[in-house]
PDB file of C-alpha atoms in Angstrom:
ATOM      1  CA  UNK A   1      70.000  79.526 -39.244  1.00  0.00           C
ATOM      2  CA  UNK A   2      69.095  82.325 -40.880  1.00  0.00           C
ATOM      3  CA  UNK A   3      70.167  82.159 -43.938  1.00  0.00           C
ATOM      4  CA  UNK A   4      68.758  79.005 -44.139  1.00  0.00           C
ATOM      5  CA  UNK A   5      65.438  80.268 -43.790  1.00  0.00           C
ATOM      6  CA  UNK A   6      66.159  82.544 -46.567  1.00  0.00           C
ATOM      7  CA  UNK A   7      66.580  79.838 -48.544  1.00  0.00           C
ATOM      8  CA  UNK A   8      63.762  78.034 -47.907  1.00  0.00           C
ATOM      9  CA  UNK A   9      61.365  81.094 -48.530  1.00  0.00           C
ATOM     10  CA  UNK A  10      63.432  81.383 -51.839  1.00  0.00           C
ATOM     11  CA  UNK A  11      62.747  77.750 -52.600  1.00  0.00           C
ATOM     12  CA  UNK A  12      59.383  78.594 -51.654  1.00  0.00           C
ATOM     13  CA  UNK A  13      58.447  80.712 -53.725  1.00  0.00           C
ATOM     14  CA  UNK A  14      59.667  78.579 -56.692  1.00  0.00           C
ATOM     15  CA  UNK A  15      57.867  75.994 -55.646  1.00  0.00           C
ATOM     16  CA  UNK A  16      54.860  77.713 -55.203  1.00  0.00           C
ATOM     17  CA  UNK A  17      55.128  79.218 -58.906  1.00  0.00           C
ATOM     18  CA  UNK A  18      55.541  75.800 -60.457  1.00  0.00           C
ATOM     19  CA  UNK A  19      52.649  74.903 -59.030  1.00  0.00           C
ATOM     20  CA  UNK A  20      50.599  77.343 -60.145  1.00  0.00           C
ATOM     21  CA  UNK A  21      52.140  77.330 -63.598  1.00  0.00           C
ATOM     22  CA  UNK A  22      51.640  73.329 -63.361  1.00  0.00           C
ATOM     23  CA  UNK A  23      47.860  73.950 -62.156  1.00  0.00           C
ATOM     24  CA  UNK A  24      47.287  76.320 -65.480  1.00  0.00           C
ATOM     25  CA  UNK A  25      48.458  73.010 -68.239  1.00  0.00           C
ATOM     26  CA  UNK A  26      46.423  70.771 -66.048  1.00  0.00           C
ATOM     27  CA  UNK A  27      43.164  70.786 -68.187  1.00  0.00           C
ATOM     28  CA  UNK A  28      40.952  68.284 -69.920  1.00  0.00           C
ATOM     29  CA  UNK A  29      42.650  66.156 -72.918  1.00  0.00           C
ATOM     30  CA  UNK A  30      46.189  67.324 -71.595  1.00  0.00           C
ATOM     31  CA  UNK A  31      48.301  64.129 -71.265  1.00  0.00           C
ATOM     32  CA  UNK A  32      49.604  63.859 -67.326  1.00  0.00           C
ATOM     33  CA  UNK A  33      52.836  62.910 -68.814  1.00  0.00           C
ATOM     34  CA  UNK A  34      53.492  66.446 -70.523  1.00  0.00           C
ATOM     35  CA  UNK A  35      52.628  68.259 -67.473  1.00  0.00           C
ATOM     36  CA  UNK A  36      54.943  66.615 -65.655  1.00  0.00           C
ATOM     37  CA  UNK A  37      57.675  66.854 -68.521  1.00  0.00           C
ATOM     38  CA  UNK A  38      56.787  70.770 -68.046  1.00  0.00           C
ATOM     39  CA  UNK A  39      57.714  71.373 -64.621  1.00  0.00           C
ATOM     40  CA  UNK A  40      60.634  69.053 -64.944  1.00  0.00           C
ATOM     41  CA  UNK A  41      61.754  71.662 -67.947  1.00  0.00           C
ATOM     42  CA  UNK A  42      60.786  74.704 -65.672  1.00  0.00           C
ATOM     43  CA  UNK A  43      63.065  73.647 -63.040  1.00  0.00           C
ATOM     44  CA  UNK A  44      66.130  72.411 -65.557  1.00  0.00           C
ATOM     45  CA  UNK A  45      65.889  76.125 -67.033  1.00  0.00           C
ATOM     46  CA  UNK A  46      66.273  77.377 -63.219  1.00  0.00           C
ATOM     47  CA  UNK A  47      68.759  74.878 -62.275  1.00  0.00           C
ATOM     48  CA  UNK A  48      66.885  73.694 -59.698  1.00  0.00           C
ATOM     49  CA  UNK A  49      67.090  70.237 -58.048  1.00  0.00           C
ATOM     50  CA  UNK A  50      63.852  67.891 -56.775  1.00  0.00           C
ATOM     51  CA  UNK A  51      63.141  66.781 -53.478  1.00  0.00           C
ATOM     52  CA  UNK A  52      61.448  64.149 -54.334  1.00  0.00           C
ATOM     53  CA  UNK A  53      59.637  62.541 -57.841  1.00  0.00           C
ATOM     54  CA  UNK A  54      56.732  64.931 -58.807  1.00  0.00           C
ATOM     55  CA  UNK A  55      53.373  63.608 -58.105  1.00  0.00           C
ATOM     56  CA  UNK A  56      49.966  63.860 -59.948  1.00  0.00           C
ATOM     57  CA  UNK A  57      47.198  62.026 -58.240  1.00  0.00           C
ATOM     58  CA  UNK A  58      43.640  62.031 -59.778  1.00  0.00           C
ATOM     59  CA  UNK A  59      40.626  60.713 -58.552  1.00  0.00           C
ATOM     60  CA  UNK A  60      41.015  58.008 -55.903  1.00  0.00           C
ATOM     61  CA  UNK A  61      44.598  58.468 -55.684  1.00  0.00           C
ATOM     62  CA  UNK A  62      45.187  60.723 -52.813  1.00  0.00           C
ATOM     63  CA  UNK A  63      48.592  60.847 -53.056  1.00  0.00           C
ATOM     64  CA  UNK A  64      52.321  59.947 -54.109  1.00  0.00           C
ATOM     65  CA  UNK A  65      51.590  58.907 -57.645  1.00  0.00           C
ATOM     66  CA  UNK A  66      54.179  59.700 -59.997  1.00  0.00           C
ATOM     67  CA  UNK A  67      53.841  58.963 -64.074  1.00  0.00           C
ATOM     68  CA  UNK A  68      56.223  56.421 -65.572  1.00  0.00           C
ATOM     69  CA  UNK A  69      57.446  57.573 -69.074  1.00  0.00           C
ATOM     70  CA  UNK A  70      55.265  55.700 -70.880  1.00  0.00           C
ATOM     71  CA  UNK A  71      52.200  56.747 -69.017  1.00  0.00           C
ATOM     72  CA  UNK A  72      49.200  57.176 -71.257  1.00  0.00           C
ATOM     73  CA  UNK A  73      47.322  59.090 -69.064  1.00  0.00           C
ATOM     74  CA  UNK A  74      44.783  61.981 -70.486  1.00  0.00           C
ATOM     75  CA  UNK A  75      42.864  64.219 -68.005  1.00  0.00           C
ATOM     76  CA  UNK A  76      39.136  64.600 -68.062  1.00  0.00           C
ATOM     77  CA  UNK A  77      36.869  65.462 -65.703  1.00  0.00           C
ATOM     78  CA  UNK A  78      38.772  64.412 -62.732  1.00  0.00           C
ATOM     79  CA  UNK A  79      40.209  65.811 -59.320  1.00  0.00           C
ATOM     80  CA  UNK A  80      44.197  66.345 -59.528  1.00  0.00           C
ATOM     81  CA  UNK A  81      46.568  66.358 -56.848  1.00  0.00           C
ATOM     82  CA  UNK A  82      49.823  68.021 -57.993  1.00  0.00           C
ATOM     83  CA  UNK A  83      52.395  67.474 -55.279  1.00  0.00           C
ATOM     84  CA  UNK A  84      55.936  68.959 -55.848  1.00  0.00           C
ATOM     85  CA  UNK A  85      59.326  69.493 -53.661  1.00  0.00           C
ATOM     86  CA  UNK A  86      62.469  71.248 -54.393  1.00  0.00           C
ATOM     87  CA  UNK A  87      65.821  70.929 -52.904  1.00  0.00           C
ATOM     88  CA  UNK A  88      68.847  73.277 -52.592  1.00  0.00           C
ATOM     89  CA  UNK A  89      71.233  71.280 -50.297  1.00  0.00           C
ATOM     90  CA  UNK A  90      69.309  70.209 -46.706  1.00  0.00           C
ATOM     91  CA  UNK A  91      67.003  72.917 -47.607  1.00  0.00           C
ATOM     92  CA  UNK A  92      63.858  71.353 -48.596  1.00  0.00           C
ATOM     93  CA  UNK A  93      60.298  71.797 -49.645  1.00  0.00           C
ATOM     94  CA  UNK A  94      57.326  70.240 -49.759  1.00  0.00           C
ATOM     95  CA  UNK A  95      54.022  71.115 -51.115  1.00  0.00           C
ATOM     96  CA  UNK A  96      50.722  70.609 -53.274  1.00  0.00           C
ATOM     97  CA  UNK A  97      47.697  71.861 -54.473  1.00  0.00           C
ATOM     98  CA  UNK A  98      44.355  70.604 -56.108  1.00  0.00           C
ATOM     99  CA  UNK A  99      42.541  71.163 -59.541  1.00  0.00           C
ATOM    100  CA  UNK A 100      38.690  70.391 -59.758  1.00  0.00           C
ATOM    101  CA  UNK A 101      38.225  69.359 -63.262  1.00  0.00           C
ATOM    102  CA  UNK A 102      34.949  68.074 -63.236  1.00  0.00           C
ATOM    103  CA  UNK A 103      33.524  71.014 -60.885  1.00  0.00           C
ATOM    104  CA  UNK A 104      31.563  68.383 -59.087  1.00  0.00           C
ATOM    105  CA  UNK A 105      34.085  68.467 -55.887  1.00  0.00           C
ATOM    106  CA  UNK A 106      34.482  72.173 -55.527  1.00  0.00           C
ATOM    107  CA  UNK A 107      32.918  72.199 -51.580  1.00  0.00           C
ATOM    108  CA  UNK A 108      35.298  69.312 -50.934  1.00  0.00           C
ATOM    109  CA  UNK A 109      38.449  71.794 -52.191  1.00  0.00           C
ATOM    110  CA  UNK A 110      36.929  74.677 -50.371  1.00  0.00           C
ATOM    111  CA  UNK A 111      36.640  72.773 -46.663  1.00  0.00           C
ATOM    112  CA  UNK A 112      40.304  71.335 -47.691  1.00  0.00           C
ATOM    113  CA  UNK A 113      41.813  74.700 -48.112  1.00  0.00           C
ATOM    114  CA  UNK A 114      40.092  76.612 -45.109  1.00  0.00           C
ATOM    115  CA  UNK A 115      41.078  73.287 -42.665  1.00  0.00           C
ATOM    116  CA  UNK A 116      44.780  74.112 -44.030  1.00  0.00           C
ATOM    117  CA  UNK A 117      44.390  77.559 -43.162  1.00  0.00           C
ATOM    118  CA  UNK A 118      42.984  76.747 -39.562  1.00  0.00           C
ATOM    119  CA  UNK A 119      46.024  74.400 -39.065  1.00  0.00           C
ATOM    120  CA  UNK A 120      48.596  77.027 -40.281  1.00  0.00           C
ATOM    121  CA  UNK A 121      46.738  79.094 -37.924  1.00  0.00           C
ATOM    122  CA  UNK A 122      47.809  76.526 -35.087  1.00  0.00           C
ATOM    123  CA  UNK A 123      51.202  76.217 -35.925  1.00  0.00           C
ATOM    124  CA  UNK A 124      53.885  77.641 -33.610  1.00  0.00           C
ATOM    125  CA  UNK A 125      56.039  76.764 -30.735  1.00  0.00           C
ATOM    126  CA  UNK A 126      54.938  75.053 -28.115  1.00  0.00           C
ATOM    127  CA  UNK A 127      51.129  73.528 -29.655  1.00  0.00           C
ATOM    128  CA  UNK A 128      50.797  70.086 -29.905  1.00  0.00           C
ATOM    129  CA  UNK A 129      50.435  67.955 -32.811  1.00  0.00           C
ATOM    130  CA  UNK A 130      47.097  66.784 -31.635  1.00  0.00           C
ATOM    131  CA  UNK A 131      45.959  70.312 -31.591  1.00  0.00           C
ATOM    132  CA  UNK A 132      46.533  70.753 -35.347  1.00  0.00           C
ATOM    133  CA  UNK A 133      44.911  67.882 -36.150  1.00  0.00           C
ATOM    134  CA  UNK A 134      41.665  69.080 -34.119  1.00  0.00           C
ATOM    135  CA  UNK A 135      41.459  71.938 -36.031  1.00  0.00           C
ATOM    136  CA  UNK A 136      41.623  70.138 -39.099  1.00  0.00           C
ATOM    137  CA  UNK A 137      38.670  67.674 -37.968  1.00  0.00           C
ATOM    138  CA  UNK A 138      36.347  70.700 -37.611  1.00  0.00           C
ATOM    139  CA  UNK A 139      36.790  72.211 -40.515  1.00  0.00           C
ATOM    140  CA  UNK A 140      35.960  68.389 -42.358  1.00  0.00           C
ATOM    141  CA  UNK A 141      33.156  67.865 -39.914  1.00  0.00           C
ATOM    142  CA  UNK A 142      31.438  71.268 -40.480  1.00  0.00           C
ATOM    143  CA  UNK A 143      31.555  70.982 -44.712  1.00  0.00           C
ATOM    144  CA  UNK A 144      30.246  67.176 -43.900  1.00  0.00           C
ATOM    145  CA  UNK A 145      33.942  65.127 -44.808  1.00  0.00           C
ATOM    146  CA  UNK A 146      36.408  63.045 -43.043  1.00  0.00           C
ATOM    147  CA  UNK A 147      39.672  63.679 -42.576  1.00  0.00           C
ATOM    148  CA  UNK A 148      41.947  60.537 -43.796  1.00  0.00           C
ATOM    149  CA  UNK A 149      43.191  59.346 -40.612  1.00  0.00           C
ATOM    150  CA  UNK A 150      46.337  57.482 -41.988  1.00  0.00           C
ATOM    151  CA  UNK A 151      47.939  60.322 -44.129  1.00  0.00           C
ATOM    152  CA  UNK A 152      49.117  63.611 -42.903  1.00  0.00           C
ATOM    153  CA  UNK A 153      52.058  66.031 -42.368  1.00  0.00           C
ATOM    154  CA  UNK A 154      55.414  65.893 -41.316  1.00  0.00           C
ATOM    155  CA  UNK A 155      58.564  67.057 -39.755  1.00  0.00           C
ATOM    156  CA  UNK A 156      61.733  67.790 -41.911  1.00  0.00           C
ATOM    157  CA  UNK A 157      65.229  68.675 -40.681  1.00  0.00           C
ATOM    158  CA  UNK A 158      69.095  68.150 -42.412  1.00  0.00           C
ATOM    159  CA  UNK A 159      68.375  67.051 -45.826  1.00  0.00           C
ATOM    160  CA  UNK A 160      65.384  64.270 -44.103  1.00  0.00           C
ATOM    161  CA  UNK A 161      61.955  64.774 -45.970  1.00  0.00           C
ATOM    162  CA  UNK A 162      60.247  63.203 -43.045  1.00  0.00           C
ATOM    163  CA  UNK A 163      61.733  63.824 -40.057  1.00  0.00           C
ATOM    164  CA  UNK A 164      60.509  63.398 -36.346  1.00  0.00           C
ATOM    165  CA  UNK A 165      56.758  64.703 -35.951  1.00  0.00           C
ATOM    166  CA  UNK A 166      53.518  62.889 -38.017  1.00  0.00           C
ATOM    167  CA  UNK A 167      51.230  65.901 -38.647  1.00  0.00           C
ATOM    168  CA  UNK A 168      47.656  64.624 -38.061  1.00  0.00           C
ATOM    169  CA  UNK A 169      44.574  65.594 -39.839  1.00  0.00           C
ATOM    170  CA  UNK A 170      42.439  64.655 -36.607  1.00  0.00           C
ATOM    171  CA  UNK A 171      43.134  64.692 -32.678  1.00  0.00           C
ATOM    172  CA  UNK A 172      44.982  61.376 -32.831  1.00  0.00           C
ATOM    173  CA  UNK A 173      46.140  62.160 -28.743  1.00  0.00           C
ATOM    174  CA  UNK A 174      49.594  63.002 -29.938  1.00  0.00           C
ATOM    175  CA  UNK A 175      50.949  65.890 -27.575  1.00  0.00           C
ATOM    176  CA  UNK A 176      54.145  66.327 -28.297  1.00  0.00           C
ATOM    177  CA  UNK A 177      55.392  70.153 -28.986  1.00  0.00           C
ATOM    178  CA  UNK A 178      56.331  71.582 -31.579  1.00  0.00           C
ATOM    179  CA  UNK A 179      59.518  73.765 -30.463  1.00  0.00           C
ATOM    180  CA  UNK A 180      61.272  77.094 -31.884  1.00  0.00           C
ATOM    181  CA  UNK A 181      63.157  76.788 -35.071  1.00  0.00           C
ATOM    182  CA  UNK A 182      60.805  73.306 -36.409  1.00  0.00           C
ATOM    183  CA  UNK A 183      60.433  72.735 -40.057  1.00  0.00           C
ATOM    184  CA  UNK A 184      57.089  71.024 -40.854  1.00  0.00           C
ATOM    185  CA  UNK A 185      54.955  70.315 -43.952  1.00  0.00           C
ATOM    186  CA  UNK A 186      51.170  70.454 -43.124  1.00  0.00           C
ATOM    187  CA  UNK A 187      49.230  68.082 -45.593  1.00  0.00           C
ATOM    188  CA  UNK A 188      45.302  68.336 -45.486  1.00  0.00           C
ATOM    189  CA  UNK A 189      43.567  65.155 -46.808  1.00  0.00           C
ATOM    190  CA  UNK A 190      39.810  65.086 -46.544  1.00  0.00           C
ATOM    191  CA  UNK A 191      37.545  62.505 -48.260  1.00  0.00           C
ATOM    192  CA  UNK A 192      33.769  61.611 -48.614  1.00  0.00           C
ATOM    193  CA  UNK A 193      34.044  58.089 -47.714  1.00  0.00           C
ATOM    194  CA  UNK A 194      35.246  56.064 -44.281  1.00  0.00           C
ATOM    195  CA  UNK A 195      38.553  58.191 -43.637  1.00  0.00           C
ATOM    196  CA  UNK A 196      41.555  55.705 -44.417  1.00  0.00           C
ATOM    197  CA  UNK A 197      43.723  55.209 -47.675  1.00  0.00           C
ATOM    198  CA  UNK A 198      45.495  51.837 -48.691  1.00  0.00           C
ATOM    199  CA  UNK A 199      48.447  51.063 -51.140  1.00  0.00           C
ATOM    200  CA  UNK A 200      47.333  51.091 -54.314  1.00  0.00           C
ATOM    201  CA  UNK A 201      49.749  49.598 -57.544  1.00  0.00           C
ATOM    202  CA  UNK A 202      48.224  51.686 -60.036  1.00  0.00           C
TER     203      UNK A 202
END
């Protein structure tokens, strides 16, 4: 088990520097499509495998969009989601982060990153899901936001992206443990409006 977990702090920490290599292209009049193109080069050079399609969301897309390669899409003054995962056998990982382009959202980033830290805070053996997701409702309630009610976290174990547990962002009642050795992916999602996403075909 251990060396898995070295693994997955290795895999980590590439994923976390794609990101933040991805976050520096993302900028206004930068087509989506060559962003994408870039981290797909970055991890070809490293010989590193996906875990999943990468995603960039803007605007009213909270998540899971993923550009087609024709997509004509040019950033402007928008909010961008950039959601990527790597793999290295069953070892997996998951994560995102957001660019305010327009500057007009840059409270709604802020209460989104401190209710992710109060939820990593949470997280160990033994707390209940329900418990993470209360923390992340009062972080959202005290900047004035809702947390989105149908997306959140989840478990991930063997190769499985989503695995056993639904991380909430609120206390949906759910209090079932988290136990030694669990793998999960905590995924904020606050919004200004009612709190619930739908299936979009964008």
């Amino acid at each position: 088990m251990a060396e898995n977990y070295e693994k997955l702090d290795a895999l980590g920490t590439e994923t976390y520097s794609m990101l933040n290599m991805a976050k520096e292209l993302v900028k206004p009049g930068v087509r989506m499509l060559d962003v994408a193109k870039r981290i797909e080069d970055l991890a070809a050079s490293k010989k590193l495998k996906f875990a999943f399609p990468i995603n960039i969301s803007v605007n009213e897309q909270a998540a899971h969009y993923t550009p087609t390669f024709d997509d004509k899409t040019v950033f402007g003054e928008d909010v961008v989601k950039l959601d990527v995962g790597l793999r290295d056998g069953d070892n997996l990982t998951d994560c995102a982060i957001t660019v305010d382009l327009s500057s007009k959202y840059s409270k709604l980033v802020e209460a989104t990153e401190r209710a992710l830290d109060a939820a990593l805070g949470t997280v160990k053996a033994g707390r209940k899901l329900n418990e993470i997701g209360r923390e992340v409702a009062k972080v959202a309630d005290g900047y004035g936001f809702n947390p989105i009610r149908n997306l959140g976290g989840h478990g991930m174990e063997n190769g499985e992206m989503h695995a056993h547990y639904f991380i909430p962002n609120y206390d949906n009642g759910d209090e079932t443990e988290l136990r030694e050795g669990d793998l999960i992916a905590v995924e904020v999602f606050l919004t200004n409006g009612y709190g619930e996403v739908a299936e979009g075909d964008y």
